[in-house]
Coordinates of C-alpha atoms and ligand atoms in Angstrom, one line a residue:
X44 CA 0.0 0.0 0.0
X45 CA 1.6 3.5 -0.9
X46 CA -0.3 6.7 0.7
X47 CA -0.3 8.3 -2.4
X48 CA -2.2 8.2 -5.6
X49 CA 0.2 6.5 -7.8
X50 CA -0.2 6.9 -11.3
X51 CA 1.1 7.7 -14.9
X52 CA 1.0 8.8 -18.1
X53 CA 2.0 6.6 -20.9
X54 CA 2.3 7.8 -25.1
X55 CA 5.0 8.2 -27.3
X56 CA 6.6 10.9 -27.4
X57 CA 5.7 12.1 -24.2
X58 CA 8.2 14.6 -22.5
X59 CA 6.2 17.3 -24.1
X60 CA 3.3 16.1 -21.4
X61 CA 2.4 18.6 -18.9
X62 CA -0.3 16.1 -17.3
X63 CA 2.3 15.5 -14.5
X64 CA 2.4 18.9 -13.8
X65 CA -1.5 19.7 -14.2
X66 CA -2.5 16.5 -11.7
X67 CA 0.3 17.7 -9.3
X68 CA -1.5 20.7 -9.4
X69 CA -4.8 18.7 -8.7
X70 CA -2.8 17.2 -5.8
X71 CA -1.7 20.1 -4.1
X72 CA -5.5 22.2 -4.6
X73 CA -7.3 18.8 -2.8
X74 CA -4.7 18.4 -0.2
X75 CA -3.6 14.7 -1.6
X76 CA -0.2 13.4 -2.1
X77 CA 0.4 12.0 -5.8
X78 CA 2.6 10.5 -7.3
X79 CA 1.7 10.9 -11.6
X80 CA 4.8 10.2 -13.8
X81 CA 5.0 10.5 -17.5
X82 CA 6.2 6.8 -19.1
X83 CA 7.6 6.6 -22.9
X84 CA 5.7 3.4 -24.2
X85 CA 4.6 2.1 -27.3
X86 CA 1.7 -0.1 -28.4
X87 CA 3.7 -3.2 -27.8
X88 CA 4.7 -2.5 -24.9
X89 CA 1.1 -1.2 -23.0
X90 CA 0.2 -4.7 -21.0
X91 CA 3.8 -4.8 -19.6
X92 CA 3.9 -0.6 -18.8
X93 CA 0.4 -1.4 -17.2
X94 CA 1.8 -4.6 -15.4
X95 CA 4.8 -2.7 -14.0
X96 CA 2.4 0.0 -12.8
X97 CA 0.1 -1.7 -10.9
X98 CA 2.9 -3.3 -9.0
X99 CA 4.2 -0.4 -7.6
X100 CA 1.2 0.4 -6.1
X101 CA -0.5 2.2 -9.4
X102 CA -4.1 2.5 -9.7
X103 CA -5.1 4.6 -12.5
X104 CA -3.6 6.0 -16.3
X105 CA -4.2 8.2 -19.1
X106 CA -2.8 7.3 -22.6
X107 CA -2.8 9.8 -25.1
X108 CA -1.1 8.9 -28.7
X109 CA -1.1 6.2 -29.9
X110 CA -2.6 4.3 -27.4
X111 CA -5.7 5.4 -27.0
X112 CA -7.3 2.7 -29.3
X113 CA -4.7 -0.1 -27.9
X114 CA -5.9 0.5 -24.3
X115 CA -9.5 -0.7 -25.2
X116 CA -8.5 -4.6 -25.4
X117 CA -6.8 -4.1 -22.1
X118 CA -10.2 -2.9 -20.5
X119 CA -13.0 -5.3 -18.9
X120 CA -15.3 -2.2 -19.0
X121 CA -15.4 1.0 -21.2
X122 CA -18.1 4.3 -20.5
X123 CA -20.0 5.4 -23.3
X124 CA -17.7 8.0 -24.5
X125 CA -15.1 6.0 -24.9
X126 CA -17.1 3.0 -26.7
X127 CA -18.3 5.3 -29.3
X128 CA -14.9 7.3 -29.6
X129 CA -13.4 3.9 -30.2
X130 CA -10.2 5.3 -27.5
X131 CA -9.5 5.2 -24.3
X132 CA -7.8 8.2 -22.4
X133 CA -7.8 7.1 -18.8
X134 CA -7.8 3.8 -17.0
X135 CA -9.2 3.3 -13.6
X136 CA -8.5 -0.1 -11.5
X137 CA -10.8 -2.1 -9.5
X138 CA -10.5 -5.8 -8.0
X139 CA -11.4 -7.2 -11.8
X140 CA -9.3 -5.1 -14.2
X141 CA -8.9 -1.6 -15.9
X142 CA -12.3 0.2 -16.5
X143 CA -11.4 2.8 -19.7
X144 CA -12.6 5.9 -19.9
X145 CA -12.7 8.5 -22.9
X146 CA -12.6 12.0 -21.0
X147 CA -11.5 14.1 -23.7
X148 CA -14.6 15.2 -24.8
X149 CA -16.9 15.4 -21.7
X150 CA -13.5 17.7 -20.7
X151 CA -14.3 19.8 -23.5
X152 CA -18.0 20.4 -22.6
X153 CA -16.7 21.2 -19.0
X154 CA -14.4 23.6 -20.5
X155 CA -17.5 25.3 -23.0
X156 CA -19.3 25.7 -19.9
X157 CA -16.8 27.2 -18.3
X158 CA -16.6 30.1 -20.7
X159 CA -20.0 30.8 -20.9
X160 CA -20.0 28.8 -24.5
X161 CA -24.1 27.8 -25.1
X162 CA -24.9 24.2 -26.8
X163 CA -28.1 23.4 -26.7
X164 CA -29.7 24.9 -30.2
X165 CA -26.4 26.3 -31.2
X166 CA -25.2 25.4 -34.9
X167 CA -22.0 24.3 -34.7
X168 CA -19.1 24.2 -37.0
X169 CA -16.5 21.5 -36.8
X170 CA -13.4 21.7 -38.8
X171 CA -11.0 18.4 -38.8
X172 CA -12.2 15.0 -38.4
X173 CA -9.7 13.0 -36.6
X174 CA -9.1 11.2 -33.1
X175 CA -9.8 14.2 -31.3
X176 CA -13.1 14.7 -32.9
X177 CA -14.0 11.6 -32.9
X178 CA -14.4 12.1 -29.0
X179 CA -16.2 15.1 -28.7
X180 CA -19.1 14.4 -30.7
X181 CA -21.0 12.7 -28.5
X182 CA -20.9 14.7 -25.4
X183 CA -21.3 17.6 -27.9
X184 CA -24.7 15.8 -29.2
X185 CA -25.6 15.4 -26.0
X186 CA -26.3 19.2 -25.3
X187 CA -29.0 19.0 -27.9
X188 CA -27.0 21.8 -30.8
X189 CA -29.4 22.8 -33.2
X190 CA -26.8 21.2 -36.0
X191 CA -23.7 20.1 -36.3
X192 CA -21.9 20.6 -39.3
X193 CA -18.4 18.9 -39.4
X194 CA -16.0 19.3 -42.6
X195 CA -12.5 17.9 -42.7
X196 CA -9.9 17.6 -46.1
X197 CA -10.5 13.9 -46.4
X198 CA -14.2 14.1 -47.3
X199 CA -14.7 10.6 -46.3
X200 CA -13.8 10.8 -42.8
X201 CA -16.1 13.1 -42.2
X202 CA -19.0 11.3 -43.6
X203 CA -17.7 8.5 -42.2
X204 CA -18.5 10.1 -38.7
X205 CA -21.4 12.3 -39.2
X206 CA -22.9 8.1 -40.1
X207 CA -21.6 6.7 -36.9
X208 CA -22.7 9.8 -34.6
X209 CA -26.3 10.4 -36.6
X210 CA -28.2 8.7 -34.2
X211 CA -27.3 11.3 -31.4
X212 CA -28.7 14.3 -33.3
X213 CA -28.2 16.7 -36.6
X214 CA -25.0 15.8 -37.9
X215 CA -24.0 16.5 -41.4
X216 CA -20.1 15.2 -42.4
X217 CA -18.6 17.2 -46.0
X218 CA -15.4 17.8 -47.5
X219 CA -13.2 21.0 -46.7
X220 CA -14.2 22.4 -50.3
X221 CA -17.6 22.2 -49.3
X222 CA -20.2 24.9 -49.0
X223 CA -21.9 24.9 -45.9
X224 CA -25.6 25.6 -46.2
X225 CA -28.2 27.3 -44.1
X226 CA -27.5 30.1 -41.7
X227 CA -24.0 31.0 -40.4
X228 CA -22.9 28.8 -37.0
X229 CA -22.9 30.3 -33.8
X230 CA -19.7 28.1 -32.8
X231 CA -16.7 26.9 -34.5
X232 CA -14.5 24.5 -33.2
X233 CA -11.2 23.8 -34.7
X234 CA -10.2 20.4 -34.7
X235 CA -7.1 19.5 -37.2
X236 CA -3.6 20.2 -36.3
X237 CA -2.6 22.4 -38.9
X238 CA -1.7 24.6 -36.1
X239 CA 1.5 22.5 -34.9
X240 CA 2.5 23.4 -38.8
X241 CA 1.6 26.9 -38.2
X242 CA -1.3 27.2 -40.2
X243 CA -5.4 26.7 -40.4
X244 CA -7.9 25.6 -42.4
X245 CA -9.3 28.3 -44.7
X246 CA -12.7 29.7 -43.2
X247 CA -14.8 32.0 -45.1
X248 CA -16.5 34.5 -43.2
X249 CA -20.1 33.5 -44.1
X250 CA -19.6 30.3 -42.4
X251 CA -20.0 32.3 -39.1
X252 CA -21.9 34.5 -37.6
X253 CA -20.7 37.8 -36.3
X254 CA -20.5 37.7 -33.0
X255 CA -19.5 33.5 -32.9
X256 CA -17.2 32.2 -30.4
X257 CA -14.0 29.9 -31.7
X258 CA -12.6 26.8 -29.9
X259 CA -9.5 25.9 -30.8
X260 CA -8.3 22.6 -29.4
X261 CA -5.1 23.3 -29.9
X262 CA -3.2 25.5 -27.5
X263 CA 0.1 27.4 -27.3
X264 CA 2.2 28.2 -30.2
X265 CA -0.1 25.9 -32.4
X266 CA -3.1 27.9 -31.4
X267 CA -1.2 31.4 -32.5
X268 CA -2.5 30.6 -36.3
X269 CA -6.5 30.9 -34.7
X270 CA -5.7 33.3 -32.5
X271 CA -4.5 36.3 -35.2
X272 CA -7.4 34.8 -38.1
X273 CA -9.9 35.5 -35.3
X274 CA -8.6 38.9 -33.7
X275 CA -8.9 39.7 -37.5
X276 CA -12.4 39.6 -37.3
X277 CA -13.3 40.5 -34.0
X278 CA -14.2 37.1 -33.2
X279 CA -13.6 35.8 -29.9
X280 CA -10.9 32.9 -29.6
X281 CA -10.3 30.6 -27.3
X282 CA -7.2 27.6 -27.0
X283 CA -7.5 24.4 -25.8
X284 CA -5.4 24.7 -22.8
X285 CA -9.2 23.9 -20.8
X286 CA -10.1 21.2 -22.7
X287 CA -6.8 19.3 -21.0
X288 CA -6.8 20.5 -17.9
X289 CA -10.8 19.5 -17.9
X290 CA -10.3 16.0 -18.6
X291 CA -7.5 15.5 -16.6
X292 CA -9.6 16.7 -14.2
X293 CA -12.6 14.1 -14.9
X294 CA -9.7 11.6 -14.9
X295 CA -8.7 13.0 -11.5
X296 CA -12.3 12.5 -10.3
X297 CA -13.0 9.0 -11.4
X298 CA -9.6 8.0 -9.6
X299 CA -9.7 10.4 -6.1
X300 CA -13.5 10.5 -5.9
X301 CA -12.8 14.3 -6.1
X302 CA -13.1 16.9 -9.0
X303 CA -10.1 19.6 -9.2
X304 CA -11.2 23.6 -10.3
X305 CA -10.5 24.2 -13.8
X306 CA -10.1 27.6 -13.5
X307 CA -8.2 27.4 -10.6
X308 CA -5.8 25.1 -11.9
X309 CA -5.7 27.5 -15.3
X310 CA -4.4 30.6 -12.9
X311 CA -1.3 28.2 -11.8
X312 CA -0.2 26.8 -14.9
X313 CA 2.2 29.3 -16.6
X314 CA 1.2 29.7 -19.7
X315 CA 5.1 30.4 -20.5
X316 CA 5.7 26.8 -19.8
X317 CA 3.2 25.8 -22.3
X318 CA 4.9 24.2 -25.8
Ligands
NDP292 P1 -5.5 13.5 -35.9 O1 -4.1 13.3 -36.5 O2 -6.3 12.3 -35.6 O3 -6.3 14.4 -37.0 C1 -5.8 15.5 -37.6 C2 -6.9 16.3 -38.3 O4 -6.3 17.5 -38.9 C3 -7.6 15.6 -39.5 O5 -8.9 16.0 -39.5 C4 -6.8 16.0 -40.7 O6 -7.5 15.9 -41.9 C5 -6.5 17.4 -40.3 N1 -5.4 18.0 -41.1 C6 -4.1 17.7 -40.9 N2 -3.3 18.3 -41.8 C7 -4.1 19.1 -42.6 C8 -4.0 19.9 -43.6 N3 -2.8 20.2 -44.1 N4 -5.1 20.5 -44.2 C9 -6.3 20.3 -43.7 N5 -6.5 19.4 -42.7 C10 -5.5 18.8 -42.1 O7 -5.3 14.5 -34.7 P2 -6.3 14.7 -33.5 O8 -7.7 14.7 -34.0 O9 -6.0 13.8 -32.4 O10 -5.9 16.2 -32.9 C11 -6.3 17.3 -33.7 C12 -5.7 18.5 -32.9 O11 -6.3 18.7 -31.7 C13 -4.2 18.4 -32.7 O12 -3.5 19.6 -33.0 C14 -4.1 18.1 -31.2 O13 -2.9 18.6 -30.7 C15 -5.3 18.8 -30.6 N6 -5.8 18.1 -29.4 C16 -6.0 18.9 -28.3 C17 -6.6 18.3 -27.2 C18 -6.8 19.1 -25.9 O14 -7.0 18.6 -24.9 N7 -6.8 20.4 -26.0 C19 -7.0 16.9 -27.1 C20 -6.7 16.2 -28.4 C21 -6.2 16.8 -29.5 P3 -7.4 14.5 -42.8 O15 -8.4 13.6 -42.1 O16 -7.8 14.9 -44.1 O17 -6.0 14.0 -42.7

């Protein structure tokens, strides 16, 4: 038995993590000791990593890429969000095995609320349609939007989603070169990462409305590219610097029982130490 919370981390690459530093944070703001160490590990090597972990004392994870879809055949039980995500971002033990959790998207919702960002009947534009979005559709379709409309460069995997998610609510999937119809979103999230590239997808204005809010899931230098297109048109940006620290912090509540402040955790991270 250890006295603290012993857990970790495990992707490759991974020094760029700051989830040791964010659920230290979490440690200090609820008073309880933990011990959260970022592991390099591939696919291969997961059941092992996991193995090692849970023998010196370790009770809970978070994968992030590329083993988010890998961690689902190690789980005896999976939540909703990450059964239709098809990934896994945190693993909790019990007596029987890893329960896996998908977080990321529930962690974005927290962060929307957060900000003051409305859902329910908002139209909503999605731009990329990879991993990431994958994961936030559903707790997105659960706040009843008015529409989403999601448009990524590879036509197909948009389609390809906007099929699998239909059943949640309005969901139309199109090509980057498509022409959104209807009347301008109230919402646009940006999902690719043309950021880390420093770039972003080409918006045209009609897309949104004037006084829309952006999400950008990307955050620090990748999020610059948003940030200037948006100031450019008096459109209010935000990174996704909330969106991690919010489902770390769902992770940190299925494993402590207790849920960390976003926003307080948000004042202590520097943002200089964000890369
Ligand atoms: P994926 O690699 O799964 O998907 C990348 C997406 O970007 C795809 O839709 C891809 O389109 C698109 N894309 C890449 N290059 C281009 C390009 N040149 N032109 C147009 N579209 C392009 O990544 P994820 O979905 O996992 O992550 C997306 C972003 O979100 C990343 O930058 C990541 O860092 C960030 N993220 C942030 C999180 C947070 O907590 N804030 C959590 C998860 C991710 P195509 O399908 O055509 O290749």
């Amino acid at each position: 038995m250890t006295d603290s919370l012993r857990l970790a981390v495990f992707g490759d690459p991974i020094s760029h993590s700051l989830s040791p530093r964010i659920h230290s944070l979490f440690g200090q703001q609820l008073g309880l000791a933990v011990d959260y160490q970022a592991i390099r590990c591939t696919v291969q090597e997961l059941p092992q990593r996991l193995e090692e972990l849970v023998r010196a004392g370790g009770t809970g994870a978070n994968l992030t890429l590329p083993l988010k879809q890998a961690g689902l055949r190690l789980c005896r039980q999976l939540d909703l969000p990450a059964r239709l995500a098809r990934a896994v971002n945190t693993l909790s033990l019990d007596e029987q095995g890893w329960r896996g959790f998908n977080t990321d998207g529930p962690g974005l919702v927290l962060d929307l609320e957060r900000l003051g960002i409305r859902l329910g009947g908002t139209r909503i534009l999605i731009i990329g349609a990879g991993g990431a979005t994958a994961g936030i559709l559903a707790p997105l379709l659960e706040r009843r939007p008015a529409c989403i409309t999601l448009l990524n460069r590879t036509a197909e995997r948009a389609t390809l989603l906007a099929e699998r998610y239909g059943h949640l609510g309005q969901i139309l999937g199109l090509g980057l070169d498509a022409e959104p119809q209807g009347p301008p979103h109230d919402l646009l999230i940006q999902a690719t990462s043309l950021g880390h590239a420093g770039a972003m997808p080409v918006i045209a204005d009609d897309w949104l409305d004037q006084e829309a809010r952006v999400y950008d899931l990307n955050y620090g230098p990748a999020h610059e590219p948003v940030a200037r297109w948006a100031e450019s048109r008096g459109l209010a940006a935000h990174d996704g610097i909330g969106m991690l620290v919010g489902q770390a912090a769902l992770a940190f509540e299925i494993w402590s029982g207790q849920r960390p402040s976003i926003s307080a955790t948000l004042a202590e991270l520097p943002r200089l130490a964000i890369s």
